[in-house]
Coordinates of C-alpha atoms and ligand atoms in Angstrom, one line a residue:
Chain Z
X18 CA -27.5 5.3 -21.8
X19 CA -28.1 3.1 -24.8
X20 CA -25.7 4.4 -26.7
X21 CA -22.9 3.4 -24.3
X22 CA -24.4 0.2 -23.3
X23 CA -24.3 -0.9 -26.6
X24 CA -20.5 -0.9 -27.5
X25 CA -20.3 -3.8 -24.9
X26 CA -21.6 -7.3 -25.9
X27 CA -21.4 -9.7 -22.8
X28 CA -24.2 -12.1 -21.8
X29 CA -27.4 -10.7 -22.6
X30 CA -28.6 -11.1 -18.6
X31 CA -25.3 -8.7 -17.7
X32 CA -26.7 -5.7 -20.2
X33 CA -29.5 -6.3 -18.5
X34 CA -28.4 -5.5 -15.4
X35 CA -26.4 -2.2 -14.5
X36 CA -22.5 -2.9 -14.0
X37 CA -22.5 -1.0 -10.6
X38 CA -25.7 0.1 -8.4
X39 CA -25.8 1.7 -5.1
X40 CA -29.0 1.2 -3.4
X41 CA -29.7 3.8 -0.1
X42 CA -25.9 3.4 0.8
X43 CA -25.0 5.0 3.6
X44 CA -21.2 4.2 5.4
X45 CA -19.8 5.3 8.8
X46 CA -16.5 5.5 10.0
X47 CA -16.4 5.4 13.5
X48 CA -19.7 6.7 14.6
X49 CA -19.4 9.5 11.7
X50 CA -21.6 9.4 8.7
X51 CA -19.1 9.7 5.6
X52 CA -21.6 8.8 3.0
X53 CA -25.4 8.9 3.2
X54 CA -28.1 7.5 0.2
X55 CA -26.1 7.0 -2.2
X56 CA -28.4 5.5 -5.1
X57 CA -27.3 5.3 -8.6
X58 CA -26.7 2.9 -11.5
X59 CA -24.2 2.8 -13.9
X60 CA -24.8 0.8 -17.2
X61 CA -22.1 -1.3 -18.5
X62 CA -19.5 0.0 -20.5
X63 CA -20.6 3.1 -19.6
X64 CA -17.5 5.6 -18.3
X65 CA -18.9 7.7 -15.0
X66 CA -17.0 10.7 -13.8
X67 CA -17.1 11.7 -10.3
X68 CA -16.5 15.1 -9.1
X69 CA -16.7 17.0 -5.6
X70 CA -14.8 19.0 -2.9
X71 CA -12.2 17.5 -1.5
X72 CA -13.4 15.0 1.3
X73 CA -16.7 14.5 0.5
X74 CA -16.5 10.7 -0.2
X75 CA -15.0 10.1 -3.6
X76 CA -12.4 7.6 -2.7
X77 CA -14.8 6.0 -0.2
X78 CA -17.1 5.8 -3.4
X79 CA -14.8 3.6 -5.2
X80 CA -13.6 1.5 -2.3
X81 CA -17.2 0.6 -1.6
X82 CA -17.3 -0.6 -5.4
X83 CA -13.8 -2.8 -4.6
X84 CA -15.6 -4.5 -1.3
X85 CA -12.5 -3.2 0.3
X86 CA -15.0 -1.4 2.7
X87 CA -18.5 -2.4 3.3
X88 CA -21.7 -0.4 3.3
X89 CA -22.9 0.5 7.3
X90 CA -26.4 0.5 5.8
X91 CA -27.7 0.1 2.0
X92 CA -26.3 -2.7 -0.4
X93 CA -23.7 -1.9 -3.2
X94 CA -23.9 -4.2 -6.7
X95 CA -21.8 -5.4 -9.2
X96 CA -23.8 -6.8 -11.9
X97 CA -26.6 -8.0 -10.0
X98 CA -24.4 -9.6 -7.6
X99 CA -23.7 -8.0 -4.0
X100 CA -20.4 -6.9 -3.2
X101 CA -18.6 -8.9 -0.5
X102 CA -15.3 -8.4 -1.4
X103 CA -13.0 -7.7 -3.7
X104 CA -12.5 -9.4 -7.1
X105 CA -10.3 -9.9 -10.3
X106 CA -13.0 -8.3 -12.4
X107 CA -12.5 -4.9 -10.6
X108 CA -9.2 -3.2 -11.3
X109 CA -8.4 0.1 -9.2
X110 CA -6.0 3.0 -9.4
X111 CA -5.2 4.1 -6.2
X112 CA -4.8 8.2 -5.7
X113 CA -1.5 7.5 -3.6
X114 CA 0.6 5.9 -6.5
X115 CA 3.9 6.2 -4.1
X116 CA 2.4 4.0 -1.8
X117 CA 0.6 1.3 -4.3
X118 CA 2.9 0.0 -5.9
X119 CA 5.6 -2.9 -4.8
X120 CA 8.7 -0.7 -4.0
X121 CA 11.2 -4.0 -4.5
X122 CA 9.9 -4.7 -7.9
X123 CA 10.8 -3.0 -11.1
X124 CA 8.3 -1.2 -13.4
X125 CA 7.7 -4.6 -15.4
X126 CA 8.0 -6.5 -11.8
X127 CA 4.8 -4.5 -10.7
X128 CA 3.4 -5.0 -14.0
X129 CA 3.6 -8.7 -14.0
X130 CA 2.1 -9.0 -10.5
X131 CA -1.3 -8.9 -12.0
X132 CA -0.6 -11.7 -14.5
X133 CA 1.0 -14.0 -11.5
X134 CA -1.7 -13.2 -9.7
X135 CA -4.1 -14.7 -12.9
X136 CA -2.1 -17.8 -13.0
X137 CA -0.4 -16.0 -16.5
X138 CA 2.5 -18.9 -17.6
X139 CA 5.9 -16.5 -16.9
X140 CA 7.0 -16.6 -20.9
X141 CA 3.9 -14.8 -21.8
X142 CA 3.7 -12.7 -19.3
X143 CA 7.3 -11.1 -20.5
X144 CA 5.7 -9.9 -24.0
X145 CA 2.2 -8.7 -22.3
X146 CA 4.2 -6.6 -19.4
X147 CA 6.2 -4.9 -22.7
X148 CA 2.9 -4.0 -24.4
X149 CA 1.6 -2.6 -21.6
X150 CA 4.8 -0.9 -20.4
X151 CA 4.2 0.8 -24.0
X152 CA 0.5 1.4 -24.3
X153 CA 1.0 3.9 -20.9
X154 CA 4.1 5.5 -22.9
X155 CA 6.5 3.5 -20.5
X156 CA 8.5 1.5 -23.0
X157 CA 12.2 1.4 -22.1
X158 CA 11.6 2.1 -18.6
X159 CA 10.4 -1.5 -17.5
X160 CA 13.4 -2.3 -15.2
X161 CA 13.8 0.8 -13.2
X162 CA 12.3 0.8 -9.6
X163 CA 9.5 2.9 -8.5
X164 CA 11.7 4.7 -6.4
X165 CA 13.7 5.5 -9.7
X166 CA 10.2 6.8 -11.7
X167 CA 8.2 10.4 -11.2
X168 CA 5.1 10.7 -10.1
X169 CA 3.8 10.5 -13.3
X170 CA 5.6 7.7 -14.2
X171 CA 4.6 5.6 -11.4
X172 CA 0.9 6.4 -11.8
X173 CA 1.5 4.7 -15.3
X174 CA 2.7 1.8 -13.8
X175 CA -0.5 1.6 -11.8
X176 CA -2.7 1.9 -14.6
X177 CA -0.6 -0.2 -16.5
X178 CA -0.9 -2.8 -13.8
X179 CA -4.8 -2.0 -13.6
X180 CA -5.0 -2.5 -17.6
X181 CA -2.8 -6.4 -17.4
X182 CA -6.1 -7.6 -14.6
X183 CA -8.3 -6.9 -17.8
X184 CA -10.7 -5.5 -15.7
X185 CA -14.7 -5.5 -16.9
X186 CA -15.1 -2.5 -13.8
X187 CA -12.1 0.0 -13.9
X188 CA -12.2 2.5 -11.1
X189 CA -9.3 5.6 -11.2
X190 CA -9.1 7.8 -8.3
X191 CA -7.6 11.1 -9.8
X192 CA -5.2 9.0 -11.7
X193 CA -4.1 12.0 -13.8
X194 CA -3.1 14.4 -10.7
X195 CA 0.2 14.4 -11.2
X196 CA 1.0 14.5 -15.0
X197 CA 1.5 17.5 -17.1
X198 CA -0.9 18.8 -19.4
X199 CA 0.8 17.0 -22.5
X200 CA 1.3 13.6 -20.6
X201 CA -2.6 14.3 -19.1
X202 CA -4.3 15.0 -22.7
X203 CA -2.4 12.3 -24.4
X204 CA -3.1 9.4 -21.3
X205 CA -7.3 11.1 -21.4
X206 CA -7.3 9.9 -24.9
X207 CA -5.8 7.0 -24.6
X208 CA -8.0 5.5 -21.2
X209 CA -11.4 6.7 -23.3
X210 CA -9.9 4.6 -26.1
X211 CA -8.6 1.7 -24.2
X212 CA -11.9 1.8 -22.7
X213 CA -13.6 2.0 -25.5
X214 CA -12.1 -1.3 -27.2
X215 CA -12.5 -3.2 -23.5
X216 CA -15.8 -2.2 -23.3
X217 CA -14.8 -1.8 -19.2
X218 CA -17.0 0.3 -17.4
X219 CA -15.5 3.2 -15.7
X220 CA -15.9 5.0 -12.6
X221 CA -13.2 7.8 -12.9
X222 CA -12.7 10.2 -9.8
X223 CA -11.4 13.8 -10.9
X224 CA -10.9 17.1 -9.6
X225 CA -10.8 18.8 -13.1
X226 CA -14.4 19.5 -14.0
X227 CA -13.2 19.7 -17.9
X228 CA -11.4 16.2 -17.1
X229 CA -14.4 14.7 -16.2
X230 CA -16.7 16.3 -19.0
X231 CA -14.1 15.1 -21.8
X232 CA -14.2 11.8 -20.5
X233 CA -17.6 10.9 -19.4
X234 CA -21.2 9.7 -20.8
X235 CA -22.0 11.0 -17.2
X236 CA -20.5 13.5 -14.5
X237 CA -21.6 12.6 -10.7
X238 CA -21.2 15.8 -8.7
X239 CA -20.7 14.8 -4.9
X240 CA -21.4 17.0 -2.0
X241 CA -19.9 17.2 0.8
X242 CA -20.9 16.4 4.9
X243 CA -22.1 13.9 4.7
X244 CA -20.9 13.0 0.8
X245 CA -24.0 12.5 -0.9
X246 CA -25.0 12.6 -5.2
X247 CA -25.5 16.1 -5.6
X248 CA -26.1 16.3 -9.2
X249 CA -26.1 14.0 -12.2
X250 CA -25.3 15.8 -15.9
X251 CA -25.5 13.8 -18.9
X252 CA -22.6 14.3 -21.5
X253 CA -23.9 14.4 -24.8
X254 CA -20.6 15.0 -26.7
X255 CA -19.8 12.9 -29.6
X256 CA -17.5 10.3 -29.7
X257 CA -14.0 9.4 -30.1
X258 CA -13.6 12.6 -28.8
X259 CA -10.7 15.3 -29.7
X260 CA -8.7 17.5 -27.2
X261 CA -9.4 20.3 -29.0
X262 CA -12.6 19.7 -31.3
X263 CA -14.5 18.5 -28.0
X264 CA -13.3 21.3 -26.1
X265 CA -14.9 24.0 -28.2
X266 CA -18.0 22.0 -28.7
X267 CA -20.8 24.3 -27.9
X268 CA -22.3 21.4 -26.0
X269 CA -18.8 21.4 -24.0
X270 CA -19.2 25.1 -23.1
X271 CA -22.5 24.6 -21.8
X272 CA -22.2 21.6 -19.4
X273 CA -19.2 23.2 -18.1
X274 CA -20.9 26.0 -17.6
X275 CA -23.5 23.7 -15.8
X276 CA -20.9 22.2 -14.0
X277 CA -19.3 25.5 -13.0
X278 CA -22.3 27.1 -11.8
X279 CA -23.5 23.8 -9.8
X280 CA -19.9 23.5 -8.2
X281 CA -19.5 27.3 -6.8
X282 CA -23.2 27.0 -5.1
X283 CA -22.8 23.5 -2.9
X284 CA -19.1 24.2 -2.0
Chain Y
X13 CA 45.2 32.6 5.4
X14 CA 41.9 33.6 4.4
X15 CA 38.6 32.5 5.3
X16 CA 38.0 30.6 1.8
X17 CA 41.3 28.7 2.4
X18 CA 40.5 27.9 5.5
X19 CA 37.2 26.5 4.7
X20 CA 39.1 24.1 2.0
X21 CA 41.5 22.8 4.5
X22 CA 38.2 22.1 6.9
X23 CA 36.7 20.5 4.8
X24 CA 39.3 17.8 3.2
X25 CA 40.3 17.1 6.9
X26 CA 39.6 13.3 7.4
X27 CA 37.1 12.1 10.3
X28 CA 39.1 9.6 11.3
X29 CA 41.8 12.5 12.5
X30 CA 39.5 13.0 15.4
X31 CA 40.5 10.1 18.1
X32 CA 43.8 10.2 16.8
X33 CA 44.3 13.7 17.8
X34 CA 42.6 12.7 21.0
X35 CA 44.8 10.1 21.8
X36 CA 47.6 12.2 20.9
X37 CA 46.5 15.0 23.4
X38 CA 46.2 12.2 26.0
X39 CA 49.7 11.0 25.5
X40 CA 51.0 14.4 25.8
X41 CA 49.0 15.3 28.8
X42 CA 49.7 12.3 30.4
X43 CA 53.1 12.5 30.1
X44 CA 53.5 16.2 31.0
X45 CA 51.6 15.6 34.3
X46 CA 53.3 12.0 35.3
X47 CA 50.3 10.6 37.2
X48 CA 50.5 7.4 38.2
X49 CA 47.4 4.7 38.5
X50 CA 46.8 1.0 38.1
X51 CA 43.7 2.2 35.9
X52 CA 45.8 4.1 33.3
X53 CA 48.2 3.8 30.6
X54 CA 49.9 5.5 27.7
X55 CA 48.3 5.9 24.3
X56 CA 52.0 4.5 22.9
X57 CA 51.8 1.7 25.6
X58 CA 48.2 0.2 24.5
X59 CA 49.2 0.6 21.3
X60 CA 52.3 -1.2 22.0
X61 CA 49.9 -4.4 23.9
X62 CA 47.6 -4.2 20.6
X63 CA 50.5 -4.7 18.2
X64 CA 52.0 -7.5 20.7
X65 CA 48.5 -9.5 21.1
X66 CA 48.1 -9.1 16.7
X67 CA 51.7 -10.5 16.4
X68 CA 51.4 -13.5 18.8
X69 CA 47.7 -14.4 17.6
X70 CA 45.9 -14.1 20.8
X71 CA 43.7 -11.6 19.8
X72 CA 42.6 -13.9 17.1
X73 CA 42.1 -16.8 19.6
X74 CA 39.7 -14.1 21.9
X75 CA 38.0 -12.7 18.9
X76 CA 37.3 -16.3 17.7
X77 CA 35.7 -17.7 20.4
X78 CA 33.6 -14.2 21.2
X79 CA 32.5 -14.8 17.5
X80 CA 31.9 -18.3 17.4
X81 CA 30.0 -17.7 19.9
X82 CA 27.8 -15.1 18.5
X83 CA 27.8 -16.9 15.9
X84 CA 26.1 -19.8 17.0
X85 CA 23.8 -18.0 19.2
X86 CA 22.6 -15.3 17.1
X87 CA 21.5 -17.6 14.0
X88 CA 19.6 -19.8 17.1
X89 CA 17.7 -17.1 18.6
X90 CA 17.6 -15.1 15.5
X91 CA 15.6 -17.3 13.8
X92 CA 13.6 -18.5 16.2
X93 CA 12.6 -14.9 17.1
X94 CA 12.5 -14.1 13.4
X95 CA 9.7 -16.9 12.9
X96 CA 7.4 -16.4 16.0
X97 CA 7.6 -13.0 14.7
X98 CA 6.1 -13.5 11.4
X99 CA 3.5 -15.9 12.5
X100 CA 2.6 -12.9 15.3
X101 CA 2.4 -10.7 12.4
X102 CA 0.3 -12.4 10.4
X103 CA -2.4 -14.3 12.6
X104 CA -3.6 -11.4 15.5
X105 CA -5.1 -14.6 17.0
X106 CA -1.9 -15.8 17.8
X107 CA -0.2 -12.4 18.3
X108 CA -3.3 -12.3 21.7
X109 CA -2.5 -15.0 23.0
X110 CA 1.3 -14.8 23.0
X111 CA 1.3 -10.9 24.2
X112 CA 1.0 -12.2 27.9
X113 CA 3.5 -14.4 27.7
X114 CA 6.2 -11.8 26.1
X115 CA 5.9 -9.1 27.8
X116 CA 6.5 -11.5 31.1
X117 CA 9.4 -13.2 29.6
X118 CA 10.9 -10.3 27.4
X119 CA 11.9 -7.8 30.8
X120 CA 14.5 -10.4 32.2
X121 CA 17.7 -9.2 31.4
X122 CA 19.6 -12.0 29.4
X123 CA 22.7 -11.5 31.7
X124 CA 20.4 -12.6 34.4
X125 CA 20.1 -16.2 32.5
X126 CA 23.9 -16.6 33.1
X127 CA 23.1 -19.3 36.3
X128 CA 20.6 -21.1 34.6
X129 CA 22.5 -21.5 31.5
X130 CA 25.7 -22.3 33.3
X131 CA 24.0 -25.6 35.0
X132 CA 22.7 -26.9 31.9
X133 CA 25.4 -26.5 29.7
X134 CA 28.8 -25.5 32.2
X135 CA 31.6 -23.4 31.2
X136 CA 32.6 -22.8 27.2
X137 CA 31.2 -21.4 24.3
X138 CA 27.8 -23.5 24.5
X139 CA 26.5 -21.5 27.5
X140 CA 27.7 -18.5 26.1
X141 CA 25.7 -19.1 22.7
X142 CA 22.6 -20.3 24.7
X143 CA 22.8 -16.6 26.6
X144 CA 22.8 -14.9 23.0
X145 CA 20.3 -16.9 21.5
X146 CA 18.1 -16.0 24.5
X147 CA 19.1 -12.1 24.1
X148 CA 18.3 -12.1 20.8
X149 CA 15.3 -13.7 20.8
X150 CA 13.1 -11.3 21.7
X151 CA 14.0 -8.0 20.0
X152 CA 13.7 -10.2 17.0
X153 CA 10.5 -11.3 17.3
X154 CA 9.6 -7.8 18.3
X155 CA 11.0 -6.4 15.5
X156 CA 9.5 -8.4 13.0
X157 CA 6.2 -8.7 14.2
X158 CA 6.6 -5.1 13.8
X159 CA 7.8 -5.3 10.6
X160 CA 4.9 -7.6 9.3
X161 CA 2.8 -5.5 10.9
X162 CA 4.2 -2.4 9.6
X163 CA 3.5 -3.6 5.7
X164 CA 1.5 -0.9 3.8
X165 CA -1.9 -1.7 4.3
X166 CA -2.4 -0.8 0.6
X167 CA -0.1 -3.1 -0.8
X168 CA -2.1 -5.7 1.1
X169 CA -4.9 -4.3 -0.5
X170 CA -3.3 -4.4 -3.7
X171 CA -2.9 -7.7 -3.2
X172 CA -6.6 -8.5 -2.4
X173 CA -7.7 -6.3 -5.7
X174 CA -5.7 -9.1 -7.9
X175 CA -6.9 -12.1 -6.1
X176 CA -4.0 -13.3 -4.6
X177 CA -4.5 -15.9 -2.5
X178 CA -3.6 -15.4 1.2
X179 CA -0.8 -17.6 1.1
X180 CA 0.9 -15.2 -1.8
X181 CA -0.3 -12.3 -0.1
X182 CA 2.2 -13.5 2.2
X183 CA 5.0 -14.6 -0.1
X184 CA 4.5 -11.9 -2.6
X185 CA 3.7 -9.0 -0.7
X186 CA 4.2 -9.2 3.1
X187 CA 7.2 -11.2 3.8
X188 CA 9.2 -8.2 1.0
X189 CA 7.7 -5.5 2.0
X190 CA 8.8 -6.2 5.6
X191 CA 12.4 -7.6 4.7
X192 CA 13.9 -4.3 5.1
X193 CA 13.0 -3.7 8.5
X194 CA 13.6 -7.2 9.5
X195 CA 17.5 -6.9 8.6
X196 CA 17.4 -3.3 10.7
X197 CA 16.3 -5.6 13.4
X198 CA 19.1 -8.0 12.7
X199 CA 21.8 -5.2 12.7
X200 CA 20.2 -5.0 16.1
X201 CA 20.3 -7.7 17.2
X202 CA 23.7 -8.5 16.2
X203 CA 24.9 -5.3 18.3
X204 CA 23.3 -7.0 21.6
X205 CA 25.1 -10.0 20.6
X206 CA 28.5 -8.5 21.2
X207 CA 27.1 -7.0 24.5
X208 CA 25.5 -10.0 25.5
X209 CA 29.1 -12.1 25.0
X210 CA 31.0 -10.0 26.1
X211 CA 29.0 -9.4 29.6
X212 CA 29.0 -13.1 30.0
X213 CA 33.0 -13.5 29.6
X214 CA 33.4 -10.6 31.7
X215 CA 31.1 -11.9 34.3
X216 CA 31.5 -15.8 34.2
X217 CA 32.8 -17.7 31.2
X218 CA 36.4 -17.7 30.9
X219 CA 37.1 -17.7 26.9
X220 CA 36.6 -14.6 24.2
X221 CA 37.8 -11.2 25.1
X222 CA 35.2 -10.4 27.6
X223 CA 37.4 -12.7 30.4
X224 CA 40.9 -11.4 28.4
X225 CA 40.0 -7.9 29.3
X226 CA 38.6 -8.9 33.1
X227 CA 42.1 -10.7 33.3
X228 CA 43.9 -8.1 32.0
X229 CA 42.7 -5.5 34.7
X230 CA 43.1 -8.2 37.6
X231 CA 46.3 -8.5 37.0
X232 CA 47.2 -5.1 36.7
X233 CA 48.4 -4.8 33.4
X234 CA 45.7 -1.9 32.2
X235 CA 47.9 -1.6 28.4
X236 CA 46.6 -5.0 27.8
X237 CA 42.8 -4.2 28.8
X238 CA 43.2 -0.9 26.6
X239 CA 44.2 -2.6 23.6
X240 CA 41.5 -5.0 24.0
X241 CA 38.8 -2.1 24.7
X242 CA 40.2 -0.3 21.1
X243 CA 40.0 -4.0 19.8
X244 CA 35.8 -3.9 20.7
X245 CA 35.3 -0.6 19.4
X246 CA 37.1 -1.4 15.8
X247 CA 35.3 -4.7 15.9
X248 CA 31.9 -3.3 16.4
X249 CA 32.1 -0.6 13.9
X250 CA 33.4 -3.1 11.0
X251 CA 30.7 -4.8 11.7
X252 CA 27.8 -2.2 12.0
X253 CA 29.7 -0.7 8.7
X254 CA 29.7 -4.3 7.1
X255 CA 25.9 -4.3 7.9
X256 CA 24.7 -1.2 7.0
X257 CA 27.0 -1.4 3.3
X258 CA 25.2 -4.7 2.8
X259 CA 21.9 -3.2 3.8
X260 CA 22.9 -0.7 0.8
X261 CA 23.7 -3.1 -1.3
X262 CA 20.3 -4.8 -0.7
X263 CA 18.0 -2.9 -0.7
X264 CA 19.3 0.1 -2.1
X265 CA 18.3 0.8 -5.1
X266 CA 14.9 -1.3 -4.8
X267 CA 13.6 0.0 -1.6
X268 CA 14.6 4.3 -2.4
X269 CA 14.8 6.1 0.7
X270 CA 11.9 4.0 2.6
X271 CA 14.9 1.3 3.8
X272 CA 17.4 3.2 5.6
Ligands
LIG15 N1 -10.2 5.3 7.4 C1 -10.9 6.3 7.7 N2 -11.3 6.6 9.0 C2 -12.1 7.6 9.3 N3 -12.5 8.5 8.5 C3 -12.2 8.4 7.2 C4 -11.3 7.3 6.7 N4 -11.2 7.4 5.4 C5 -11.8 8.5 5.0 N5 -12.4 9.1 6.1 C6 -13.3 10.3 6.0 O1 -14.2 10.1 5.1 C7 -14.4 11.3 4.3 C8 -14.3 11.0 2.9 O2 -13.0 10.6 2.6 P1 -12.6 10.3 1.1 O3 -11.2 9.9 1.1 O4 -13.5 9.4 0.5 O5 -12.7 11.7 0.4 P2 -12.3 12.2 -1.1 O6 -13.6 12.8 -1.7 O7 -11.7 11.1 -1.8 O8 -11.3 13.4 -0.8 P3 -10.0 13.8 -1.7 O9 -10.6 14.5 -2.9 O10 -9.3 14.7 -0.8 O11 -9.3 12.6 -2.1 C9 -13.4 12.3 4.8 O12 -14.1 13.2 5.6 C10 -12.5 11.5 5.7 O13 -12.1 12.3 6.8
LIG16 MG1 -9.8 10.7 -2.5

């Protein structure tokens, strides 16, 4: 994972250490085992795709990386440090956008939350909010409520609200669910590059095996009762990556392929 | 006619053509069939009283005090109720160690404070508002600690993920999200107001419309108590229709579908 690790230049003691690092966790909810030895590190700047059936711990993956839930057994890192609870550094996109976002705030309301929350002065908080509004393809739709935006549209705002904590850990959970194709591809690119230039490291939860081979310098493959790392395929693919050179890459073919085969046989 | 123009006429006919027709089938029935009773009178008749009481103002003089009462008594136990409440939502410690203490209180019907509130404060609109703020202390501190409680756990979480100090959490997030629900619980509240004054008048305090409609029927003169019976119900409904526009007008746009 060099290669990744590289395009970030922090401290020299945080390359050293891996951004995120499970050891032996293992997390109950209410006497049943939900997750069980999960070990794995990921390097920083390094942009981890997590795949697996439906229930078999994803979300409880990234929550454990928030501090938003605790490990039963086993210890969960954050470079070098153990988690105890959330922090600014840590930015997450919630899978259920209708319910994450402040319903009595505007697009740009939502948006701004993060800078408050950073102690941003209010006049330069107005300029940021618009270039993020527009990053996430948003532009002109900064005063209009959640209730007043599609799914799609809202999941922006979350990302976009994500993206304004400048987050050195970024965690999505399926944050491209509800988009169409066009929307999807162009928001892939622009994540891998916003990424990229932030140098954030990224644990990004997907259903869509192709989604997660475009995207990551890794693919965890989660199995189900209790979740536990089922498999761990390294992407090879060249970057910046393109939605339709990638996609017939040879190399693509092959780890979905991988990924295909691996996927029929534990669900 | 056919069915099509039948449907058209249906459906431009008016709600409010209901209770007239009603009345207007009373009237007629009542006049056909000539009973007789202390307890009764003529749709023409009440509406005869009700046009008499607006002309000479003493409506107005009932309505005023029944309001100023509620008026005083609601804001009183409103916000007391509306503050415990918030506090019970937010600290569980507290919420424990008041739960004993409101569920005895809470089960003694206000009406039942009439005595007690009558040898503190006598006769007149300060007992009166002293029975309301009592009423309507509790549902509101019911209803918000609801409310508070009722936030979306992810917005709190929200919160926690951008490092908002608990005080903000509060301020930014909480207190908002629970606003909506908290002026549900006022619209409530404000309905057991009018029950709550009314009651009282009818039962000991001699001002408001509660004692003009008791007076009314004591001395015989039912018209009078009709008129101030259709005076209630087109009181009540302005004001639940007041609420529920302003509700609307809140919250509307902001809050979708999630407020009403
Ligand atoms: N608060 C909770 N209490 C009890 N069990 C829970 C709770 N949250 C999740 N679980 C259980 O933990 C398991 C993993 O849930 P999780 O939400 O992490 O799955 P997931 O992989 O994200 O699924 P999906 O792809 O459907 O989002 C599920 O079996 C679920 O029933
Ligand atoms: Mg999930």
């Amino acid at each position: 994972m060099n290669k990744t690790s590289s395009r970030l230049a922090p401290a020299a003691e945080a390359c050293a250490q891996p951004a995120i690092a499970f050891d032996g966790v293992r997390l109950d909810f209410g006497g049943k085992c939900v997750v069980d030895g999960l070990s794995f590190t990921v390097a920083p700047g390094e942009f981890a795709c997590v795949v697996g059936p439906s229930g078999c711990g994803k979300t409880t993956l990234l929550r454990l990386v928030t501090g938003l839930l605790s490990p039963t057994r086993g210890e969960v890192r954050r470079l070098g440090v153990t988690v105890d609870g959330p922090s600014r550094d840590v930015a997450i996109v919630f899978q259920d956008y209708g319910r994450a976002l402040l319903p009595w705030r505007t697009a740009a309301g939502n948006i701004a939350l993060a800078l408050e929350a950073m102690g941003v002065p209010r006049l330069a908080r107005a300029e940021r909010v618009a270039a993020l509004l527009d990053k996430v393809g948003l532009a002109g739709h900064g005063d209009k409520y959640p209730a007043q935006l599609s799914g799609g549209m809202q999941q922006r705002v979350q990302i976009a609200r994500c993206l304004a904590q400048g987050p050195r850990v970024l965690l999505m959970d399926e944050p491209f669910g509800a988009l169409d194709a066009l929307t999807r591809q162009a928001l892939q690119d622009e994540i891998a590059r916003l990424v990229r230039d932030s140098g954030a490291t990224v644990l990004f939860v997907t259903h869509d095996l192709d989604e997660a081979i475009y995207l990551g310098d890794r693919v965890f493959a989660l199995q189900a009762n209790p979740g536990r790392l089922a498999e761990v395929i390294d992407v090879g693919l060249p970057r910046p990556r393109d939605q339709l050179r990638t996609r017939e890459h040879p190399e693509f073919l092959r780890l979905r392929h991988v990924l295909f085969d691996h996927v029929q046989k534990t669900h | 006619m056919s069915r099509r123009h039948i449907d058209i006429v249906l459906r431009a006919l008016p709600a409010w053509l209901v209770p007239l027709a009603f009345l207007g089938i009373i009237e007629l029935a009542m006049r056909a069939s000539s009973i007789e009773s202390d307890g009764l009178a003529l749709p023409s008749q009440t509406a005869a009283a009700l046009l008499g009481l607006i002309t000479d103002g003493e409506i107005f003089l009932r309505t005023a005090e029944t309001i100023g009462a509620i008026a005083v008594g609601v804001p009183i136990g409103g916000t007391l109720g509306l503050l415990l409440g918030v506090w019970l939502g937010l600290s569980p410690t507290a919420a424990r160690l008041a739960s004993l203490s409101i569920e005895l209180f809470r089960p003694i019907p206000p009406v039942a404070v009439i005595p007690l509130m009558m040898l503190i404060y006598g006769l007149g609109i300060r007992m009166e508002a002293a029975i309301i703020a009592f009423a309507c202390f509790w549902p509101m501190l019911l209803l918000t600690r609801d409310a508070v409680l009722g936030v979306e756990p992810r917005l709190i979480e929200v919160a926690r993920i951008l490092g908002l100090p608990r005080r903000k959490q509060i301020t930014k997030i909480a207190l908002p999200a629970a606003v909506p629900r908290i002026f549900t619980a006022l619209r409530l509240t404000l309905g057991i107001a009018l029950i709550v004054a009314v009651t009282t008048e009818i039962a000991a305090n001699p001002i408001g419309i509660g004692y003009a409609i008791i007076s009314a029927g004591l001395s015989l003169r039912p018209e009078v108590m009709y008129a101030f019976l259709v005076w209630l119900a087109i009181l009540g409904w302005l004001l639940n229709e007041s609420l529920i526009a302003m509700h609307r007008r809140l919250f509307g746009a902001a809050y979708g579908d999630a407020a009403t």
